Coordinates of C-alpha atoms in Angstrom, one line a residue:
Chain A
M28 CA 12.6 -22.7 -14.8
A29 CA 11.4 -25.2 -17.4
K30 CA 12.2 -28.0 -15.0
L31 CA 10.2 -26.3 -12.3
L32 CA 7.3 -25.9 -14.6
S33 CA 7.2 -29.5 -15.7
S34 CA 7.4 -30.6 -12.1
L35 CA 4.5 -28.3 -11.3
T36 CA 2.6 -29.8 -14.3
L37 CA 3.1 -33.2 -12.8
S38 CA 2.5 -32.4 -9.1
R39 CA -0.4 -30.1 -9.7
P40 CA -2.5 -31.7 -12.6
D41 CA -5.2 -29.2 -11.7
F42 CA -3.0 -26.3 -12.8
A43 CA -2.4 -28.0 -16.2
T44 CA -6.1 -28.6 -16.6
I45 CA -6.9 -24.9 -15.9
A46 CA -4.1 -23.7 -18.1
A47 CA -5.4 -25.8 -21.0
W48 CA -8.6 -23.6 -21.0
I49 CA -6.7 -20.2 -20.9
R50 CA -5.6 -18.3 -24.0
P51 CA -2.1 -17.0 -23.9
E52 CA -1.6 -13.3 -23.0
S53 CA -5.1 -13.1 -21.6
R54 CA -6.3 -11.2 -18.5
V55 CA -6.8 -13.4 -15.5
L56 CA -8.2 -12.9 -12.0
D57 CA -7.6 -15.7 -9.6
L58 CA -9.9 -15.5 -6.6
G59 CA -8.6 -17.1 -3.4
C60 CA -5.2 -17.4 -5.1
G61 CA -3.4 -18.8 -2.1
D62 CA 0.4 -18.4 -2.4
G63 CA 0.0 -17.4 -6.0
T64 CA 1.6 -20.5 -7.6
L65 CA -1.3 -21.0 -10.0
L66 CA -1.0 -17.4 -11.2
Q67 CA 2.7 -17.7 -11.4
Y68 CA 2.3 -20.9 -13.4
L69 CA -0.1 -19.2 -15.8
Q70 CA 2.2 -16.2 -16.1
D71 CA 5.2 -18.4 -16.8
T72 CA 3.6 -20.8 -19.2
L73 CA 1.0 -18.6 -21.0
G74 CA 2.2 -15.0 -20.4
V75 CA -1.1 -14.0 -18.9
H76 CA -1.5 -10.7 -17.1
G77 CA -3.1 -11.5 -13.8
Y78 CA -4.1 -10.5 -10.3
G79 CA -4.8 -12.7 -7.3
V80 CA -7.3 -11.9 -4.6
E81 CA -6.5 -13.3 -1.1
I82 CA -7.5 -12.6 2.4
D83 CA -4.8 -14.4 4.3
D84 CA -1.7 -12.4 5.4
A85 CA 0.8 -15.2 4.9
N86 CA -0.5 -15.9 1.4
I87 CA -0.3 -12.2 0.5
L88 CA 3.4 -12.3 1.5
A89 CA 3.9 -15.5 -0.4
C90 CA 2.4 -13.9 -3.5
L91 CA 4.8 -11.0 -3.3
N92 CA 7.7 -13.5 -2.9
N93 CA 6.4 -15.3 -6.0
G94 CA 6.2 -12.1 -8.0
V95 CA 2.5 -12.1 -8.7
N96 CA 0.1 -9.2 -8.3
V97 CA -2.2 -9.8 -5.3
V98 CA -5.0 -7.7 -3.8
Q99 CA -5.9 -8.3 -0.2
S100 CA -9.7 -8.5 0.0
D101 CA -12.5 -10.6 1.4
L102 CA -14.2 -12.4 -1.5
E103 CA -17.4 -12.6 0.5
S104 CA -17.8 -8.8 0.1
G105 CA -17.8 -9.2 -3.7
L106 CA -15.5 -7.9 -6.4
S107 CA -16.4 -4.2 -6.3
G108 CA -12.8 -3.2 -6.8
F109 CA -12.9 -4.8 -10.3
E110 CA -14.6 -3.2 -13.2
S111 CA -17.2 -5.2 -15.2
D112 CA -15.7 -7.2 -18.1
S113 CA -12.2 -6.3 -17.2
F114 CA -10.9 -10.0 -17.3
D115 CA -11.0 -12.7 -19.9
Y116 CA -11.1 -15.4 -17.1
V117 CA -12.0 -15.3 -13.4
I118 CA -10.8 -18.4 -11.6
L119 CA -12.1 -19.7 -8.4
S120 CA -9.9 -22.7 -7.7
Q121 CA -10.9 -25.0 -4.8
T122 CA -12.5 -22.1 -2.9
L123 CA -16.2 -22.3 -3.9
Q124 CA -17.0 -24.9 -1.2
A125 CA -15.6 -22.5 1.4
M126 CA -17.7 -19.5 0.3
R127 CA -20.8 -18.4 2.2
H128 CA -22.3 -16.5 -0.7
T129 CA -22.1 -19.0 -3.5
E130 CA -24.6 -17.3 -5.8
K131 CA -23.1 -13.9 -5.3
I132 CA -19.5 -14.9 -6.1
I133 CA -20.6 -16.7 -9.3
Q134 CA -22.5 -13.7 -10.5
E135 CA -19.6 -11.4 -9.5
M136 CA -17.2 -13.7 -11.5
L137 CA -19.3 -13.4 -14.6
R138 CA -19.6 -9.6 -14.1
A139 CA -15.9 -9.0 -13.8
G140 CA -14.9 -11.6 -16.4
K141 CA -16.1 -12.9 -19.7
E142 CA -15.7 -16.5 -18.5
G143 CA -15.5 -18.2 -15.1
I144 CA -13.5 -21.2 -14.2
V145 CA -14.3 -23.1 -10.9
T146 CA -12.7 -26.2 -9.5
F147 CA -14.1 -28.0 -6.4
P148 CA -13.9 -31.4 -4.7
N149 CA -16.7 -33.6 -5.8
F150 CA -18.7 -34.6 -2.8
G151 CA -20.3 -37.3 -4.8
H152 CA -17.0 -39.3 -5.1
W153 CA -17.6 -42.9 -4.2
K154 CA -15.2 -42.7 -1.2
N155 CA -17.2 -39.9 0.3
R156 CA -20.4 -41.7 -0.3
L157 CA -19.0 -44.8 1.3
Q158 CA -17.8 -42.9 4.4
V159 CA -21.2 -41.3 4.8
S160 CA -22.9 -44.7 4.3
F161 CA -20.8 -45.9 7.2
G162 CA -22.1 -43.1 9.3
H163 CA -19.2 -40.5 9.1
M164 CA -18.5 -37.3 7.4
P165 CA -15.9 -37.9 4.7
V166 CA -12.2 -37.1 5.3
S167 CA -10.0 -37.6 2.3
Q168 CA -7.1 -36.1 0.4
N169 CA -9.4 -33.5 -1.2
L170 CA -11.5 -33.0 1.9
P171 CA -8.8 -33.2 4.6
Y172 CA -10.9 -31.6 7.4
E173 CA -12.9 -33.1 10.2
W174 CA -16.5 -32.0 10.3
F175 CA -15.9 -29.7 13.3
D176 CA -12.9 -27.8 11.9
T177 CA -13.7 -27.6 8.2
P178 CA -13.8 -24.3 6.3
N179 CA -16.0 -26.0 3.8
V180 CA -19.6 -24.8 4.2
H181 CA -21.0 -25.5 0.8
L182 CA -19.9 -28.8 -0.5
C183 CA -21.6 -30.1 -3.6
T184 CA -21.6 -32.8 -6.2
L185 CA -21.2 -32.4 -10.0
S186 CA -24.9 -32.8 -10.3
D187 CA -25.6 -30.2 -7.7
F188 CA -23.3 -27.6 -9.3
E189 CA -24.8 -28.2 -12.8
Q190 CA -28.3 -27.8 -11.4
F191 CA -27.2 -24.6 -9.7
C192 CA -25.8 -23.2 -13.0
H193 CA -29.0 -24.1 -14.8
Q194 CA -31.1 -22.3 -12.2
H195 CA -28.9 -19.2 -12.1
G196 CA -28.3 -18.3 -15.7
V197 CA -24.9 -19.8 -15.9
H198 CA -24.0 -21.5 -19.2
I199 CA -21.4 -24.3 -18.8
L200 CA -19.0 -24.3 -21.7
E201 CA -16.8 -27.2 -20.7
R202 CA -16.4 -29.7 -17.9
R203 CA -13.5 -31.8 -16.9
V204 CA -13.4 -34.3 -14.0
M205 CA -10.2 -35.6 -12.6
S206 CA -9.0 -38.2 -10.1
G207 CA -5.4 -37.5 -9.3
N208 CA -3.9 -36.8 -12.7
R209 CA -6.4 -39.1 -14.5
Q210 CA -9.3 -37.7 -16.4
I211 CA -12.6 -39.4 -15.5
T212 CA -15.2 -39.8 -18.2
L213 CA -17.1 -42.8 -16.9
A214 CA -19.7 -42.0 -14.2
P215 CA -17.8 -38.8 -13.3
N216 CA -20.1 -37.9 -10.4
F217 CA -19.2 -41.2 -8.8
F218 CA -15.5 -41.6 -9.8
G219 CA -14.4 -38.0 -10.1
M220 CA -12.5 -36.4 -7.2
L221 CA -12.0 -32.9 -8.6
A222 CA -14.4 -31.0 -10.9
F223 CA -13.4 -28.3 -13.3
Y224 CA -16.0 -26.1 -15.0
R225 CA -15.6 -23.3 -17.5
F226 CA -18.7 -21.2 -17.9
T227 CA -20.2 -17.9 -19.1
R228 CA -23.3 -15.9 -18.9
R229 CA -26.3 -17.4 -20.6
Chain B
M20 CA 20.7 2.8 20.5
H21 CA 22.5 -0.3 19.3
D22 CA 21.5 -1.3 15.8
S23 CA 24.0 -3.5 14.0
D24 CA 21.9 -3.2 10.7
S25 CA 22.1 0.6 10.7
I26 CA 23.8 2.3 7.7
G27 CA 25.8 4.0 10.4
I28 CA 27.2 7.5 10.0
V29 CA 25.7 9.6 7.2
A30 CA 26.1 13.2 6.2
P31 CA 23.7 15.5 4.3
L32 CA 24.6 16.8 0.9
K33 CA 23.5 20.0 -0.8
I34 CA 22.9 20.8 -4.4
F35 CA 22.1 24.2 -5.9
F36 CA 19.7 24.7 -8.8
D37 CA 19.9 27.9 -10.7
T38 CA 17.2 27.0 -13.3
P39 CA 14.0 28.8 -12.2
L40 CA 11.3 26.5 -11.0
S41 CA 7.8 27.4 -12.2
L42 CA 5.4 26.4 -9.5
E43 CA 1.9 25.0 -9.9
S44 CA 0.6 28.2 -8.2
G45 CA 2.0 30.3 -11.0
A46 CA 4.8 31.7 -8.8
V47 CA 8.5 31.2 -9.8
L48 CA 11.4 30.2 -7.6
D49 CA 14.4 31.8 -9.3
N50 CA 16.8 29.3 -7.7
Y51 CA 16.7 26.9 -4.9
E52 CA 18.8 24.4 -2.9
L53 CA 18.0 20.8 -2.1
V54 CA 19.4 18.9 0.8
Y55 CA 19.6 15.2 0.5
E56 CA 21.3 12.1 1.9
T57 CA 22.3 8.9 0.1
Y58 CA 22.7 5.4 1.5
G59 CA 24.3 2.5 -0.4
E60 CA 26.1 2.6 -3.7
L61 CA 24.9 3.6 -7.1
N62 CA 25.5 0.6 -9.4
A63 CA 27.3 0.7 -12.7
T64 CA 24.2 0.8 -14.8
R65 CA 22.7 3.5 -12.5
S66 CA 19.5 1.4 -12.2
N67 CA 19.2 0.8 -8.4
T68 CA 18.1 4.2 -7.1
V69 CA 15.3 4.3 -4.6
L70 CA 13.8 7.7 -3.7
I71 CA 12.3 8.2 -0.3
C72 CA 9.6 10.8 0.0
H73 CA 9.0 12.2 3.4
A74 CA 5.7 13.0 5.2
L75 CA 4.5 16.2 6.7
S76 CA 7.1 16.8 9.3
G77 CA 9.8 14.5 7.9
N78 CA 13.0 15.4 6.1
H79 CA 16.0 14.0 4.1
H80 CA 17.5 12.2 7.1
A81 CA 15.7 8.9 6.6
A82 CA 18.4 6.5 7.9
G83 CA 21.7 6.3 9.8
V84 CA 23.0 8.8 12.3
Y85 CA 25.2 11.9 12.3
A86 CA 28.8 11.8 13.5
D87 CA 28.3 14.8 15.7
N88 CA 24.9 13.6 17.0
P89 CA 24.6 9.8 17.3
K90 CA 21.1 10.3 18.9
N91 CA 19.7 11.8 15.7
V92 CA 18.6 8.6 14.0
G93 CA 16.9 8.8 10.6
W94 CA 13.1 8.7 10.7
W95 CA 12.9 5.5 8.7
N96 CA 16.0 3.8 10.0
N97 CA 14.0 0.6 10.8
M98 CA 13.1 0.3 7.1
I99 CA 16.3 1.4 5.3
G100 CA 19.8 0.0 5.8
P101 CA 22.0 -3.0 5.1
G102 CA 19.8 -6.2 5.2
K103 CA 16.7 -4.1 5.9
P104 CA 13.4 -4.1 3.9
I105 CA 14.9 -1.4 1.7
D106 CA 18.3 -3.0 1.5
T107 CA 21.2 -0.7 1.0
H108 CA 23.3 -3.7 -0.2
K109 CA 21.1 -3.7 -3.3
F110 CA 19.8 -0.2 -3.6
F111 CA 21.2 3.3 -3.8
V112 CA 18.7 5.2 -1.5
I113 CA 18.1 8.9 -1.6
G114 CA 16.3 10.8 1.1
V115 CA 15.5 14.4 0.1
N116 CA 14.0 17.3 1.9
N117 CA 11.2 18.9 0.0
I118 CA 11.3 22.6 -1.0
G119 CA 9.2 24.5 1.4
G120 CA 10.8 22.4 4.2
C121 CA 12.8 23.6 7.1
H122 CA 15.7 21.2 7.2
G123 CA 18.0 22.6 4.6
S124 CA 16.1 22.7 1.3
T125 CA 15.0 26.1 0.3
G126 CA 11.9 27.1 2.4
P127 CA 10.3 29.9 4.3
A128 CA 13.1 30.1 6.8
S129 CA 15.7 30.3 4.1
I130 CA 17.3 33.7 3.1
N131 CA 15.8 35.1 -0.1
K132 CA 18.9 36.2 -2.0
K133 CA 16.9 39.0 -3.6
T134 CA 16.1 40.7 -0.3
D135 CA 18.7 39.2 2.0
K136 CA 15.8 38.4 4.4
H137 CA 14.0 35.3 5.3
Y138 CA 11.3 34.4 2.8
G139 CA 8.7 34.1 5.5
A140 CA 5.2 34.5 4.2
D141 CA 6.6 35.4 0.8
F142 CA 7.6 31.9 0.2
P143 CA 5.2 30.6 -2.5
M144 CA 2.8 27.7 -2.0
V145 CA 4.3 24.4 -3.1
T146 CA 2.5 21.3 -4.2
T147 CA 3.4 17.7 -4.8
V148 CA 3.6 18.5 -8.5
D149 CA 6.4 21.1 -7.8
W150 CA 8.2 18.5 -5.7
A151 CA 7.9 16.0 -8.5
E152 CA 9.7 18.4 -10.8
T153 CA 12.5 18.9 -8.2
Y154 CA 12.9 15.1 -7.8
V155 CA 13.3 14.8 -11.6
R156 CA 15.9 17.6 -11.6
L157 CA 17.8 16.0 -8.7
A158 CA 17.9 12.7 -10.6
D159 CA 19.1 14.5 -13.7
K160 CA 21.9 16.2 -11.8
L161 CA 22.9 12.8 -10.3
G162 CA 22.9 11.2 -13.7
I163 CA 20.0 8.9 -12.9
D164 CA 17.6 8.3 -15.8
Q165 CA 15.0 6.3 -13.8
F166 CA 14.2 5.5 -10.2
A167 CA 14.0 1.8 -9.5
A168 CA 11.4 2.7 -6.9
V169 CA 9.9 5.7 -5.2
V170 CA 8.7 5.0 -1.7
G171 CA 6.7 7.1 0.8
G172 CA 4.2 7.0 3.5
S173 CA 1.4 9.5 4.2
L174 CA 2.2 12.8 2.4
G175 CA 5.3 10.9 1.2
G176 CA 3.1 8.3 -0.4
M177 CA 1.2 11.0 -2.2
S178 CA 4.5 12.6 -3.4
A179 CA 5.6 9.2 -4.7
M180 CA 2.2 8.7 -6.5
Q181 CA 2.5 12.2 -7.9
L182 CA 6.0 11.5 -9.3
A183 CA 4.7 8.3 -11.0
L184 CA 2.0 10.5 -12.7
Y185 CA 4.2 13.5 -13.4
A186 CA 7.1 11.6 -14.9
P187 CA 5.8 8.1 -15.7
E188 CA 9.0 7.1 -17.5
K189 CA 11.1 8.0 -14.5
V190 CA 9.5 5.5 -12.1
R191 CA 9.6 1.7 -12.4
H192 CA 8.0 1.0 -9.0
A193 CA 6.0 3.1 -6.6
V194 CA 5.4 2.0 -3.0
I195 CA 2.5 4.0 -1.6
I196 CA 2.0 3.5 2.1
A197 CA -0.8 4.9 4.3
A198 CA -1.8 7.4 1.7
A199 CA -4.9 8.6 -0.2
A200 CA -5.7 9.9 -3.6
K201 CA -7.0 13.1 -2.1
L202 CA -7.9 14.4 1.3
T203 CA -11.5 14.2 2.6
A204 CA -13.3 17.3 4.0
Q205 CA -12.5 15.9 7.5
N206 CA -8.7 15.7 6.7
I207 CA -8.8 19.3 5.4
A208 CA -10.7 20.4 8.4
F209 CA -8.0 19.0 10.7
N210 CA -5.4 20.8 8.7
D211 CA -7.2 24.1 8.8
V212 CA -7.6 24.0 12.6
A213 CA -3.8 23.4 12.8
R214 CA -3.2 26.3 10.4
Q215 CA -5.6 28.6 12.3
A216 CA -3.8 27.8 15.6
I217 CA -0.5 29.0 14.0
I218 CA -1.8 32.0 12.1
T219 CA -3.8 33.4 15.1
D220 CA -0.8 33.1 17.4
P221 CA 0.2 36.7 18.2
D222 CA 3.8 35.7 17.7
F223 CA 3.1 34.7 14.1
H224 CA 3.4 38.2 12.8
G225 CA 1.9 37.3 9.4
G226 CA 4.6 34.7 8.9
D227 CA 7.4 37.2 9.5
Y228 CA 8.3 36.1 13.0
Y229 CA 11.9 35.7 12.1
S230 CA 12.5 39.5 12.0
H231 CA 10.5 39.9 15.3
G232 CA 12.8 37.4 17.0
T233 CA 9.9 35.3 18.1
L234 CA 8.4 31.9 17.2
P235 CA 4.7 31.1 17.1
R236 CA 5.3 28.3 19.6
R237 CA 1.7 28.2 21.0
G238 CA 0.2 27.8 17.6
L239 CA 2.6 25.3 16.3
R240 CA 2.3 23.3 19.6
L241 CA -1.4 23.2 19.3
A242 CA -1.2 22.2 15.6
R243 CA 1.1 19.3 16.5
M244 CA -1.0 18.2 19.4
L245 CA -4.0 18.0 17.2
G246 CA -2.1 16.3 14.4
H247 CA -0.7 13.8 16.9
I248 CA -4.2 12.8 18.0
T249 CA -5.1 12.0 14.4
Y250 CA -2.0 9.9 13.8
L251 CA -2.8 7.6 16.7
S252 CA -5.7 5.3 17.1
N253 CA -8.2 5.3 19.9
D254 CA -7.1 1.8 20.8
S255 CA -3.4 2.6 20.9
M256 CA -4.0 5.7 23.0
A257 CA -6.2 3.7 25.4
E258 CA -3.5 1.0 25.5
K259 CA -0.6 3.4 26.1
F260 CA -2.2 6.0 28.4
G261 CA -5.7 4.9 29.3
R262 CA -7.0 7.3 31.9
E263 CA -3.9 7.0 33.9
L264 CA -3.2 10.0 36.2
R265 CA 0.2 11.5 36.4
A266 CA -0.1 12.3 40.2
G267 CA -2.2 9.2 41.0
S268 CA -5.1 11.3 42.1
L269 CA -7.3 14.2 40.7
S270 CA -6.0 17.6 41.5
F271 CA -9.0 19.6 40.1
N272 CA -7.0 22.2 38.1
F273 CA -5.9 22.7 34.5
D274 CA -2.4 21.4 34.9
V275 CA -1.4 18.1 33.5
E276 CA -3.6 15.5 35.2
F277 CA -3.9 12.7 32.7
Q278 CA -0.9 11.0 31.2
I279 CA -2.2 11.6 27.7
E280 CA -2.1 15.4 28.4
S281 CA 1.5 15.1 29.5
Y282 CA 2.4 13.2 26.4
L283 CA 0.7 15.5 23.9
R284 CA 2.1 18.7 25.6
Y285 CA 5.6 17.2 25.5
Q286 CA 5.3 16.3 21.9
G287 CA 3.9 19.7 21.1
D288 CA 6.6 21.6 23.0
K289 CA 9.4 19.6 21.4
F290 CA 8.0 20.1 17.9
A291 CA 7.5 23.8 18.4
E292 CA 11.2 24.3 19.1
Q293 CA 12.3 22.2 16.1
F294 CA 10.0 22.9 13.3
D295 CA 9.2 26.0 11.3
A296 CA 5.6 27.2 11.5
N297 CA 5.6 28.5 7.9
T298 CA 6.7 25.1 6.7
Y299 CA 3.9 23.4 8.7
L300 CA 1.4 25.7 6.9
L301 CA 2.9 24.9 3.5
M302 CA 3.0 21.2 4.0
T303 CA -0.6 21.0 5.2
K304 CA -1.6 23.0 2.1
A305 CA 0.3 20.7 -0.1
L306 CA -1.7 17.9 1.4
D307 CA -5.0 19.7 0.9
Y308 CA -4.1 20.5 -2.8
F309 CA -3.1 17.0 -3.7
D310 CA -5.7 15.6 -6.0
P311 CA -4.5 14.1 -9.2
A312 CA -8.1 13.4 -10.4
R313 CA -9.0 17.2 -10.2
D314 CA -8.0 17.7 -13.8
Y315 CA -9.9 14.6 -14.9
D316 CA -13.4 15.4 -13.8
D317 CA -12.7 13.6 -10.5
D318 CA -12.0 10.4 -12.4
L319 CA -9.0 8.9 -10.7
S320 CA -8.7 6.1 -13.2
A321 CA -8.4 8.7 -15.9
A322 CA -5.7 10.4 -13.9
F323 CA -3.7 7.2 -13.7
R324 CA -4.0 6.4 -17.5
C325 CA -0.5 7.9 -18.0
A326 CA 1.2 5.9 -15.3
K327 CA 3.6 3.1 -16.2
A328 CA 5.0 2.1 -12.9
N329 CA 4.3 -1.1 -10.9
F330 CA 2.7 -0.3 -7.6
L331 CA 2.7 -1.7 -4.1
V332 CA -0.1 -0.1 -2.0
L333 CA -0.2 -0.6 1.7
S334 CA -2.7 0.5 4.3
F335 CA -3.2 -0.1 8.1
S336 CA -6.4 -1.3 9.6
S337 CA -6.5 1.3 12.5
D338 CA -5.5 4.3 10.3
W339 CA -8.5 6.5 10.4
R340 CA -6.7 9.6 9.0
F341 CA -6.0 7.7 5.7
S342 CA -8.1 4.6 6.0
P343 CA -7.7 1.4 4.1
E344 CA -10.8 2.4 2.0
R345 CA -8.8 5.4 0.7
S346 CA -5.9 3.1 -0.4
R347 CA -8.4 0.8 -2.1
A348 CA -9.6 3.7 -4.2
I349 CA -6.0 4.1 -5.4
V350 CA -5.8 0.3 -6.1
K351 CA -9.1 0.5 -8.1
A352 CA -7.6 3.2 -10.3
L353 CA -4.5 1.1 -10.9
L354 CA -6.5 -2.0 -11.7
D355 CA -8.7 0.0 -14.1
N356 CA -5.6 0.8 -16.1
G357 CA -4.3 -2.8 -16.0
L358 CA -1.2 -1.7 -14.1
N359 CA 0.7 -4.1 -12.0
V360 CA -0.4 -3.6 -8.4
S361 CA -0.4 -5.5 -5.2
Y362 CA -2.3 -4.3 -2.1
A363 CA -2.2 -5.4 1.5
E364 CA -4.2 -4.1 4.4
I365 CA -2.0 -4.6 7.5
L366 CA -3.6 -5.4 10.8
S367 CA -2.2 -2.7 13.1
R368 CA -3.3 -1.0 16.3
H369 CA -1.1 2.1 15.9
G370 CA -3.2 4.2 13.6
H371 CA -1.7 6.4 10.9
D372 CA 1.7 6.3 12.6
S373 CA 1.9 2.5 11.8
F374 CA 3.8 3.3 8.7
L375 CA 6.8 4.4 10.8
M376 CA 6.7 1.5 13.2
K377 CA 8.5 -1.8 13.0
D378 CA 5.9 -4.4 12.4
E379 CA 7.1 -7.8 11.2
H380 CA 4.4 -8.5 8.6
Y381 CA 4.6 -4.9 7.2
H382 CA 8.4 -5.1 6.9
Q383 CA 8.2 -8.5 5.3
L384 CA 5.8 -7.3 2.7
V385 CA 8.1 -4.3 1.8
R386 CA 11.1 -6.6 1.8
A387 CA 9.5 -9.2 -0.5
Y388 CA 8.4 -6.5 -2.9
M389 CA 11.7 -4.7 -3.0
N390 CA 13.6 -8.0 -3.4
K391 CA 11.7 -8.7 -6.6
I392 CA 12.6 -5.4 -8.2
D393 CA 15.0 -6.0 -11.1
I394 CA 18.0 -3.7 -11.1

């Protein structure tokens, strides 16, 4: 198990980044939890008590096989199944950009949880800018879709997200910007590929 | 039927309880018998027992076949067996017939030892709480401290839920399929039409038809036909029968014209010969009475505060009798109490009956959950 965890820490640096923000034994809700590997990682490394929310049948099955709690539900319809303040952290990992109702889900995260954690691909990354400047929608490791088949409807840059938070009463507690497993501190909106934010209600 | 994964030949067992059973209604059953079947082996630590709770018309014969009747296949044979989602290589599975039933456990058609006559209408009302007590006593007699899991669909799901609330320390996992935390007015209405069909049948004789040598066939048949409509979805009926005519053309009379009529009448006739009308009345009442939140000001979350089990809750998209929304209410109560719960809404066209059908995704979910249970 320890071996598996260390390999996950290496192969999924985003997991380690999220885990670094989470207190052991806390209550975690992971929205768009996929196959449950993040939640499983947090359970195994931090002993959190968590639930995932997923819409996809295959992912629900994968979560059960991974031994994590999962509730099948459409995030777009909100989190009415979850009481206010029932979680320490509500995570939305690499899903924000695919949500139609951005404002609603952020508000719902901060209703159900004390803190929210989101991660998303930074559209302001220089490679994306370059591809657009050459006249094409960007396709990259973090944005692997063509314009016509992408599930991503609300892509944004770091600056865009921070402006959104400012306008919607969301107080950013911490930000981390990564490129692969490197942390980016210099011109993050230009060099950062993946953005991590931890936030709370203002 | 060739089924290489079947548990094969099984035989029912009977166990007699002489400790009186005080029922929720206030009545007392001085003694009673339970009929049950087991599949698989109880392990050395006695930690691998799975209890299967049956639905309205079900019984203890959940898997396998009988030596003298290989056509009598258990009602959940696609779910329970070696290598099946509820794997008898891993689990010791118990199917039990509820009291009030008509397949061997003490019920209205049984002989009351006090009077040497059929209980008939004298058989007391039974509830899921009463059944929960009988499950606990059965486990005690078999030397089982705790069920690894309790599994059921429909009324069986409610019975499983009730056991998890009645005896929290006895249940490690509960799998609640196509159930609800209580019936809606519409559900109760359907049940009452079914009951009225039986009770107003001239052959019912106030429930004492045994001594009159009759059966309230017409009533039970209508009750079953009505029930059957509610177990199927509009889509599945349309798909299976449509407006297909039996004779190919209209005959302008009240005989069977449409295939759906033929199907329903056949189902009704078959059921009326096999099932006890008094049991049908009791089972529908047990459904109506089920409401764990009743004692908690209708606060289901408060009702689940005592629960300790881990839960898997499953619903089916086309089930309008116990819709996914009703399952989500159960999930909400479990989440409110911080209990471990997973929930899936399975895409299905077969209505409430989906829980009995072999659907790959459905079975994979149950298999995955059962695999993860520590024994």
